[in-house]
Coordinates of C-alpha atoms in Angstrom, one line a residue:
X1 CA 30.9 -8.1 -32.7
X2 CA 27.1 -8.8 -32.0
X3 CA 25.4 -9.9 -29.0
X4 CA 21.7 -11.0 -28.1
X5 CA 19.7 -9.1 -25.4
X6 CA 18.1 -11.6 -22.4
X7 CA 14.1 -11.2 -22.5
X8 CA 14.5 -9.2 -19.2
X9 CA 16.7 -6.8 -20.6
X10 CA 13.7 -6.7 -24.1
X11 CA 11.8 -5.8 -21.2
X12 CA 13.5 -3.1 -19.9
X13 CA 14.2 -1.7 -23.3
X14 CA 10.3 -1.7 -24.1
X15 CA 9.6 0.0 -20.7
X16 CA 12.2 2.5 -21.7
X17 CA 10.7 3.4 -25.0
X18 CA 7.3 3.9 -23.8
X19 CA 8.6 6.3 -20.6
X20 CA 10.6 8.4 -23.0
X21 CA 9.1 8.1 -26.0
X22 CA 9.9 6.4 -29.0
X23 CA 12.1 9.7 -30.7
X24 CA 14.3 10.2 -27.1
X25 CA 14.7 6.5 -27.4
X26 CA 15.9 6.8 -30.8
X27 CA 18.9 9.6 -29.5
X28 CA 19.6 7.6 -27.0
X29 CA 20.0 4.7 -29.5
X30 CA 22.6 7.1 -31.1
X31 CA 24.0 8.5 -28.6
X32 CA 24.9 5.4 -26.3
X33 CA 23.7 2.0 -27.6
X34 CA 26.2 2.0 -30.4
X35 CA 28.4 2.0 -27.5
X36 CA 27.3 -1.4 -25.8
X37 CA 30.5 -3.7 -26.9
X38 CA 32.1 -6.1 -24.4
X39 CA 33.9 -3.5 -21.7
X40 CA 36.1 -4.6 -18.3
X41 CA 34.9 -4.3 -15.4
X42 CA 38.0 -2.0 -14.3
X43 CA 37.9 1.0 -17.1
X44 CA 40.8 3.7 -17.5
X45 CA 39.5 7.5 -18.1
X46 CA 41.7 6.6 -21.8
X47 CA 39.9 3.5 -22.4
X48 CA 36.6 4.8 -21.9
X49 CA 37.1 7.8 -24.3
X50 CA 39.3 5.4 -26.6
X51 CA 35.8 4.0 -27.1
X52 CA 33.9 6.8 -28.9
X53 CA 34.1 8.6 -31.5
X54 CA 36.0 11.8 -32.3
X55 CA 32.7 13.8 -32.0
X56 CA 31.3 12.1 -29.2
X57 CA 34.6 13.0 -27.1
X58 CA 33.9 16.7 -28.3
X59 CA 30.6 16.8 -27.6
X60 CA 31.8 15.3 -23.9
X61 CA 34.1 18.4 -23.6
X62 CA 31.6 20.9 -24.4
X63 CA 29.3 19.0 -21.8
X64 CA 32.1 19.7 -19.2
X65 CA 32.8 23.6 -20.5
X66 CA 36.0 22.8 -21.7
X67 CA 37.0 25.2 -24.4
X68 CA 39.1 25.9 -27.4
X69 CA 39.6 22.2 -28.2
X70 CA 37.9 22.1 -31.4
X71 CA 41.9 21.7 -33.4
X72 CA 43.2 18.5 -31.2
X73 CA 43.8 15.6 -32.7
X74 CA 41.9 12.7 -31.2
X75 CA 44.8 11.5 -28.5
X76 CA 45.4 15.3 -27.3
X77 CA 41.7 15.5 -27.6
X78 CA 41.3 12.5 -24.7
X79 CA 44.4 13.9 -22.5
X80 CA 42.7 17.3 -22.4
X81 CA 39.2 16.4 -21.2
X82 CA 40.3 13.3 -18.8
X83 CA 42.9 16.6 -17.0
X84 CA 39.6 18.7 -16.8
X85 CA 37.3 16.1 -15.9
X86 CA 39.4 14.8 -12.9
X87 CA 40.6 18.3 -11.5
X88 CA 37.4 19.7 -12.2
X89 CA 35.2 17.2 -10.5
X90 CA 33.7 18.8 -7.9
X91 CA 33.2 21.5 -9.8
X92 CA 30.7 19.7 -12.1
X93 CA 29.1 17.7 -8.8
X94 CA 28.4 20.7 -7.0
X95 CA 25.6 21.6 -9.8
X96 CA 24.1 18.1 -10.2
X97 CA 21.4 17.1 -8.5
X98 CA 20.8 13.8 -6.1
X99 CA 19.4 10.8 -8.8
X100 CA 22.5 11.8 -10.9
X101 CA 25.1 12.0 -8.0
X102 CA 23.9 9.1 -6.2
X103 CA 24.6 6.7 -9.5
X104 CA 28.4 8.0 -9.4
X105 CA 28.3 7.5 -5.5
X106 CA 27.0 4.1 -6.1
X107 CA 29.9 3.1 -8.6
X108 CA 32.3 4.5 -6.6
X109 CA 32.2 2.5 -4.0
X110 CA 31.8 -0.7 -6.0
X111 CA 35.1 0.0 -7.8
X112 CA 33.7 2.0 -10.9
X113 CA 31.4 -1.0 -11.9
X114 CA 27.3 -0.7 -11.6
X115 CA 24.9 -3.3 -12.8
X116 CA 22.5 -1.0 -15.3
X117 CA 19.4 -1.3 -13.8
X118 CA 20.9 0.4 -10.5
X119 CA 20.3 3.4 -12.8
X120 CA 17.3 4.7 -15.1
X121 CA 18.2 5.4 -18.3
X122 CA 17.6 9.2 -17.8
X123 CA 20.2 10.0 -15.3
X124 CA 22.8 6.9 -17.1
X125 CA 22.5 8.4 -20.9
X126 CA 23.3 12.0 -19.1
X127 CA 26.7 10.9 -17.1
X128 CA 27.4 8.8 -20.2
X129 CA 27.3 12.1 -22.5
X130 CA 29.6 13.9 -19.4
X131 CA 32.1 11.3 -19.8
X132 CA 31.9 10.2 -16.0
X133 CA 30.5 6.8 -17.0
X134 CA 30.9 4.5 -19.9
X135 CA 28.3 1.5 -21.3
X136 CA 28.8 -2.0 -22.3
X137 CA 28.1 -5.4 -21.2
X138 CA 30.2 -7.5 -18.8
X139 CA 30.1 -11.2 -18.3
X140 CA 26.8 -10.9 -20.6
X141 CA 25.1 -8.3 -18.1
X142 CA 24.8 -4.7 -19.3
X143 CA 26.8 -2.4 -16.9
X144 CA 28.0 0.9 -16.4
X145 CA 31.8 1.8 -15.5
X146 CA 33.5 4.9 -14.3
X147 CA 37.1 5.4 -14.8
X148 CA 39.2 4.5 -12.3
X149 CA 41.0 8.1 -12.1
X150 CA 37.4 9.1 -11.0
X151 CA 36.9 6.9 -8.1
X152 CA 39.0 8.7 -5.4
X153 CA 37.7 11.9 -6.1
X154 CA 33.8 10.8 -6.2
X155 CA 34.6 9.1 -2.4
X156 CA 36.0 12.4 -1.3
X157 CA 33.5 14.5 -3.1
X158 CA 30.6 12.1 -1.1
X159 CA 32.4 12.8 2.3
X160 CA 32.0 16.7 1.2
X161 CA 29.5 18.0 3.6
X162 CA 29.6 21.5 2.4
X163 CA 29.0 19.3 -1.0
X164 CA 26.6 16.8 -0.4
X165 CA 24.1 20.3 0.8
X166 CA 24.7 21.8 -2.1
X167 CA 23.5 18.7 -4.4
X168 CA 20.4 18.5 -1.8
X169 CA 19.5 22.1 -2.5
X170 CA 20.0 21.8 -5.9
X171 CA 17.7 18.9 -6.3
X172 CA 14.6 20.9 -4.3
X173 CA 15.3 24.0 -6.4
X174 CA 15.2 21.9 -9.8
X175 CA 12.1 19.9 -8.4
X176 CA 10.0 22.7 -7.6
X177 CA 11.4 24.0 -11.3
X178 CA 10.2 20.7 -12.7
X179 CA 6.9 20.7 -10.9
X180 CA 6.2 24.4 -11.5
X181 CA 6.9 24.0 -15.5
X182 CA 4.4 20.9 -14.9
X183 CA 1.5 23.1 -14.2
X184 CA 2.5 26.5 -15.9
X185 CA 4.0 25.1 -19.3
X186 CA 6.7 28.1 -19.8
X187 CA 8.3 30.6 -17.0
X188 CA 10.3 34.0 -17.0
X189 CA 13.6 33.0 -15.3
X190 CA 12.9 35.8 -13.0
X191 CA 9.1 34.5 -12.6
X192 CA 10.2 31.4 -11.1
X193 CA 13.1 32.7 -9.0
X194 CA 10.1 35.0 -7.4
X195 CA 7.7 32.0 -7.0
X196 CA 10.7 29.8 -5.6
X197 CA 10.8 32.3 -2.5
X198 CA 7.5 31.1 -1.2
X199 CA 9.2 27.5 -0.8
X200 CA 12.6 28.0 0.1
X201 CA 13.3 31.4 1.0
X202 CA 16.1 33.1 -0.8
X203 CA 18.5 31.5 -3.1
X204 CA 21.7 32.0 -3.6
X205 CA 21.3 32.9 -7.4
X206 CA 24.5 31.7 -9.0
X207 CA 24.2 28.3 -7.7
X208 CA 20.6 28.1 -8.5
X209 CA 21.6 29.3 -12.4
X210 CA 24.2 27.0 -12.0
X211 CA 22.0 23.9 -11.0
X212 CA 18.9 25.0 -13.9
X213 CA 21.6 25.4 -16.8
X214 CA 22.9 21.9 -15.5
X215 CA 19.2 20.5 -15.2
X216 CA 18.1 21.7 -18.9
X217 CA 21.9 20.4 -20.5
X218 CA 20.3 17.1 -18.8
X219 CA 16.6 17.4 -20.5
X220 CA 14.9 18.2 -17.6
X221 CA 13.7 21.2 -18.7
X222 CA 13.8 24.0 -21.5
X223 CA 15.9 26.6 -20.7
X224 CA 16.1 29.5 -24.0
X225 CA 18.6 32.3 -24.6
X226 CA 16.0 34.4 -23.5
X227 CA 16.1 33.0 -20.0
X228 CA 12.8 31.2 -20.8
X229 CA 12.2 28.4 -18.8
X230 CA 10.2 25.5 -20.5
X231 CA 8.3 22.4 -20.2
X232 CA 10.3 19.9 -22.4
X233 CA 6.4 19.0 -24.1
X234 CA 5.8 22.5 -24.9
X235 CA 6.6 23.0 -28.3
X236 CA 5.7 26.7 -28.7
X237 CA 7.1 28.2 -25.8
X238 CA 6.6 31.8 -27.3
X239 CA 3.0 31.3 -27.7
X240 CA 2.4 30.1 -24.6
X241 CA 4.0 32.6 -23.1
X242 CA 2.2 35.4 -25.0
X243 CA -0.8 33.4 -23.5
X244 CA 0.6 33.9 -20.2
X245 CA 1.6 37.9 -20.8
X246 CA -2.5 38.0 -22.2
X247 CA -3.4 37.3 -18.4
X248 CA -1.8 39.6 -16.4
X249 CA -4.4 40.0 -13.9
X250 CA -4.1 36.1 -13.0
X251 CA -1.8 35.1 -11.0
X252 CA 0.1 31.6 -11.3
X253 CA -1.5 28.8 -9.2
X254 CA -0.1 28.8 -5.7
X255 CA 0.5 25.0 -5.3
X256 CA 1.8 24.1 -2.2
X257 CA 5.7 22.3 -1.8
X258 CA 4.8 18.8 -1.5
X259 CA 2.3 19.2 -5.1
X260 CA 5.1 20.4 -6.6
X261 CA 8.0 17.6 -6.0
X262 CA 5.5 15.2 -6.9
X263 CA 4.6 17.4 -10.0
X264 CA 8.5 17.1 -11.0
X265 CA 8.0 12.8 -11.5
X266 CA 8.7 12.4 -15.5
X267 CA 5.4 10.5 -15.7
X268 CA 3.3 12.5 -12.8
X269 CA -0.4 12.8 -13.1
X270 CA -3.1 15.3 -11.6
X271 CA -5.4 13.6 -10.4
X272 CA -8.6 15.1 -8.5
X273 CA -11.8 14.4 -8.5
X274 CA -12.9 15.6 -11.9
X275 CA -10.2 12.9 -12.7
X276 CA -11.5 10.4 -11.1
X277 CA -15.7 10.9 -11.9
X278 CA -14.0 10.8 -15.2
X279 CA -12.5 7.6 -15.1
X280 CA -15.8 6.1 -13.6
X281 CA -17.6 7.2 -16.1
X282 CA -15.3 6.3 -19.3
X283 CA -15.3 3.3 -17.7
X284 CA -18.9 2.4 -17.5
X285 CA -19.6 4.4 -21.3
X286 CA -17.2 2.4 -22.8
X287 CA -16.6 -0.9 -21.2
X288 CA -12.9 -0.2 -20.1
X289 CA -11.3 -2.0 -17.6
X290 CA -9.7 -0.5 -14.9
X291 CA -6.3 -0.1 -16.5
X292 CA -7.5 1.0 -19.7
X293 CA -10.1 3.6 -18.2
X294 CA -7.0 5.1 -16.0
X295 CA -4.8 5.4 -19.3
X296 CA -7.1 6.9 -21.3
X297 CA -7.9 9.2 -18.5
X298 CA -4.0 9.8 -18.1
X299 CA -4.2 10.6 -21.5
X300 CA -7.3 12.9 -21.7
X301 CA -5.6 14.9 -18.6
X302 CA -2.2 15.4 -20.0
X303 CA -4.3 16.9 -23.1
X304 CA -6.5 19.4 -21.5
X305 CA -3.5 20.5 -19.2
X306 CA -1.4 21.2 -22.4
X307 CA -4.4 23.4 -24.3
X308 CA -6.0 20.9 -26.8
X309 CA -9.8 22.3 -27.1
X310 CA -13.0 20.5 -25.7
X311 CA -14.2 19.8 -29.1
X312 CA -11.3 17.9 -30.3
X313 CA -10.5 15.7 -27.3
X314 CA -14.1 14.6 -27.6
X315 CA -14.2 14.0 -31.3
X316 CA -10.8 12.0 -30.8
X317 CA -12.5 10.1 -27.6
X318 CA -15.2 8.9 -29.5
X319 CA -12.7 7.5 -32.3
X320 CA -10.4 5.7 -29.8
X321 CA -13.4 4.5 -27.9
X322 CA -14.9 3.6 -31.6
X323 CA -18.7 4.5 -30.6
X324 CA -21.5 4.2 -32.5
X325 CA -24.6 5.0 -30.4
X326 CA -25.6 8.8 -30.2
X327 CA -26.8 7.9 -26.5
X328 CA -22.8 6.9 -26.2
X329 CA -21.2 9.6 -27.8
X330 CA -24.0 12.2 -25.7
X331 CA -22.9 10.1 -22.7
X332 CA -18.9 10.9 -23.4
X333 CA -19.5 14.7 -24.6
X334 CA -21.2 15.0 -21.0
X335 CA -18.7 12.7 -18.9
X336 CA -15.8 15.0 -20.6
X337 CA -16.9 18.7 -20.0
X338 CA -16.4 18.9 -15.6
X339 CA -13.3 16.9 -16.8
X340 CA -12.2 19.4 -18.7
X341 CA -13.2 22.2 -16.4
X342 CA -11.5 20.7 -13.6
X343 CA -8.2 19.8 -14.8
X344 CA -5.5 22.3 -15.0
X345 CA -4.0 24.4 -17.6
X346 CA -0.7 25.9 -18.9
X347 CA -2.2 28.3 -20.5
X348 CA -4.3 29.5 -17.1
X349 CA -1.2 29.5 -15.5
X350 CA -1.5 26.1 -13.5
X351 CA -5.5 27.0 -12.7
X352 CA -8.6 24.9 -13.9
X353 CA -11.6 27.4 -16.0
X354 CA -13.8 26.5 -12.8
X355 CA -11.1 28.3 -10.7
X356 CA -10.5 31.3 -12.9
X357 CA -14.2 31.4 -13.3
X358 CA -14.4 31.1 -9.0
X359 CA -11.7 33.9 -9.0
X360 CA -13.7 36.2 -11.5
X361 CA -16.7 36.2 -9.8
X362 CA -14.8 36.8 -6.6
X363 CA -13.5 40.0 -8.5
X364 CA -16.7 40.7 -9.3
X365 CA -18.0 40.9 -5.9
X366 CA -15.0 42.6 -4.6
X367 CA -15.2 45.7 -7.3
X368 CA -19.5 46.3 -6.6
X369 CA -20.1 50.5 -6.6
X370 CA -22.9 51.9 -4.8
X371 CA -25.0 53.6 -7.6
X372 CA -26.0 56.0 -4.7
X373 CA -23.1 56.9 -3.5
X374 CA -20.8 56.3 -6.6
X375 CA -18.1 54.6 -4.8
X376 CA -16.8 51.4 -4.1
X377 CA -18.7 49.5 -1.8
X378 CA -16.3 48.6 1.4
X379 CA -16.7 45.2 3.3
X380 CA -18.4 46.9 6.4
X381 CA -20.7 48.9 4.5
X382 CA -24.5 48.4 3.7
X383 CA -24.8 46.1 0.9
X384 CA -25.6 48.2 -2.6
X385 CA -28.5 45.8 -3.1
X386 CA -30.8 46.8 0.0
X387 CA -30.7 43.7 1.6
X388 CA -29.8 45.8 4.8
X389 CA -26.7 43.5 5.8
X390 CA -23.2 44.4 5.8
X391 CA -21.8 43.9 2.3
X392 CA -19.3 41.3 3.1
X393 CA -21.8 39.5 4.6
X394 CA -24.2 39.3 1.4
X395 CA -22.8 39.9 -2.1
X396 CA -19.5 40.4 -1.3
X397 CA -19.1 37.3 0.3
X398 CA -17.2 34.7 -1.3

């Protein structure tokens, strides 16, 4: 059976492939486009598993902690996980956050059946691989459809107060997770349960280890067997974290709450004003547009906050940009170094080298010795350097 995809659906496909990148878009290809076949728009728990594959069914159960499985045969295979999955629903709600529940809410109350693009594919691919929703088109429009078994016990799970905060808290813990990994790259487990304190006061730990194991089984984050918490771009989490361990003395950024939920947007930018003389200034050097100039400073950002060096950024500038003239190339080389020393790093633990330089010096004031006395100079006392003011008023003044 083939079908042919409408030019606004091509659309939406492309638009998927350049938020997630063309290798996620390829596992989701695997994972749940094989799966988009003519469906009903009423779906049994059985007819939606009935669909898959053997291994995609197991790969469901593990999803859903369902254990010792691994000998059924396909049919004892389907009973087992649509018994878990319905008497365990709440269960499995209580560690999701908002996005995700508010899809199954959605369905729910339109009798299991939800048009696709009342979803992004993030949040649809990770209820497809828990089973809770199933993919295919319908009357020629690609849908999503939840079981029928599951309806009743979404509508009661919605009119769950107790429930419904849970999910909210969850979604603000795994936010500020999201933003935090953002700007630091890689986090001790422990680390960010400390930093989460400043924004939300005390957690109760097994629902927030609940909702992070949840949140990285759904790619929102790395989360090791180490109880390493990670970026999903970092690569080398144990480097970076050795980079981290190598500063001990600097603290991680303190960004304030609102920085951070915007910081936990898939396709979130910092942009201040190093960013933004940047753009001018590409823009002008090069000839860019306005688009193009905030792209390639999008680009240059997301570089210099993941630790590629000065030197390389401009070399690979200069062959996007394809310059020629020196004065150009001198122009760029110049344009990209407050860039570059205003943006923030993982490796600096969320801070910019102009604010690790800023703290430094501060340090430096704060630790001056009185060569005459031979002890630290406190911020009331007579400044070291003869000046006759109070030292907090001259050198050690920041």
């Amino acid at each position: 059976m083939s079908f042919k995809l409408s030019d606004r659906e091509m659309e939406q496909i492309a638009q998927w492939v350049d938020d997630m990148g063309e290798d996620a878009f390829e596992a989701a290809l695997r994972k749940g486009f094989k799966r988009w076949q003519k469906i009903e728009a009423r779906l049994s728990f059985e007819e939606g598993l009935s669909r898959l594959t053997k291994q995609d069914i197991h790969g469901i159960a593990r999803r859903l902690g369902l254990a010792k499985v691994s000998a059924l045969r396909k049919e004892a295979l389907i009973d087992a996980v649509i018994e878990h999955a319905v008497g365990q629903l709440d269960s499995f709600v209580a560690t999701m956050d908002e996005d995700r529940f508010r899809v199954l809410e959605s369905a729910a109350k339109n009798d299991g059946l939800l048009m696709l693009d009342q979803a992004d594919m993030e949040t649809a691919i990770t209820l497809m691989d828990m089973g809770l929703v199933y993919s295919g088109k319908h009357d020629d429009i690609p849908v999503l459809v939840m079981p029928q078994e599951l309806i009743e016990p979404v509508v009661r799970a919605a009119g769950n107060a107790a429930l419904r905060e849970r999910i909210r808290r969850n979604t603000e813990q795994v936010k500020l997770v999201r933003g935090m990994l953002h700007f630091y790259g890689v986090m001790e487990l422990e680390e960010a349960v400390q930093l989460l304190l400043r924004y939300i006061g005390l957690p109760n730990e097994f629902e927030l280890i609940e909702a992070l194991i949840e949140a990285s089984n759904a790619d929102y984050f790395q989360l090791t067997g180490d109880a390493i918490l990670a970026d999903m771009d970092v690569e080398d989490w144990e480097r970076l974290l050795a980079e981290h361990r190598m500063r001990q003395d600097l603290p991680f950024f303190p960004f304030d709450k609102k920085e951070l939920i915007r910081a936990a947007a898939p396709d979130y930018i910092h942009r201040n004003t190093a960013y933004d003389n940047f753009r001018k200034q590409i823009r002008r050097i090069a000839g860019l547009n306005g688009p193009q100039a905030e792209q390639l400073a999008d680009e240059v950002s997301i570089m210099i906050l993941q630790g590629r060096n000065y030197n390389d950024i401009v070399i690979e500038l200069v062959e996007t940009l394809r310059l020629t003239r020196m004065d150009q190339m001198q122009k760029l080389a110049e344009a990209a170094m407050p860039m570059f020393n205003g943006t923030k790093q993982w490796m600096l633990k969320g801070h910019a080298p102009n604010e690790v330089r800023a703290l430094q010096a501060v340090s430096s004031r704060q630790n001056v010795v009185d060569m005459r006395t031979r002890r630290k100079a406190g911020r009331n006392d007579p400044c070291p350097c003869g000046s006759g003011r109070k030292f907090k008023k001259c050198c050690g003044r920041s």
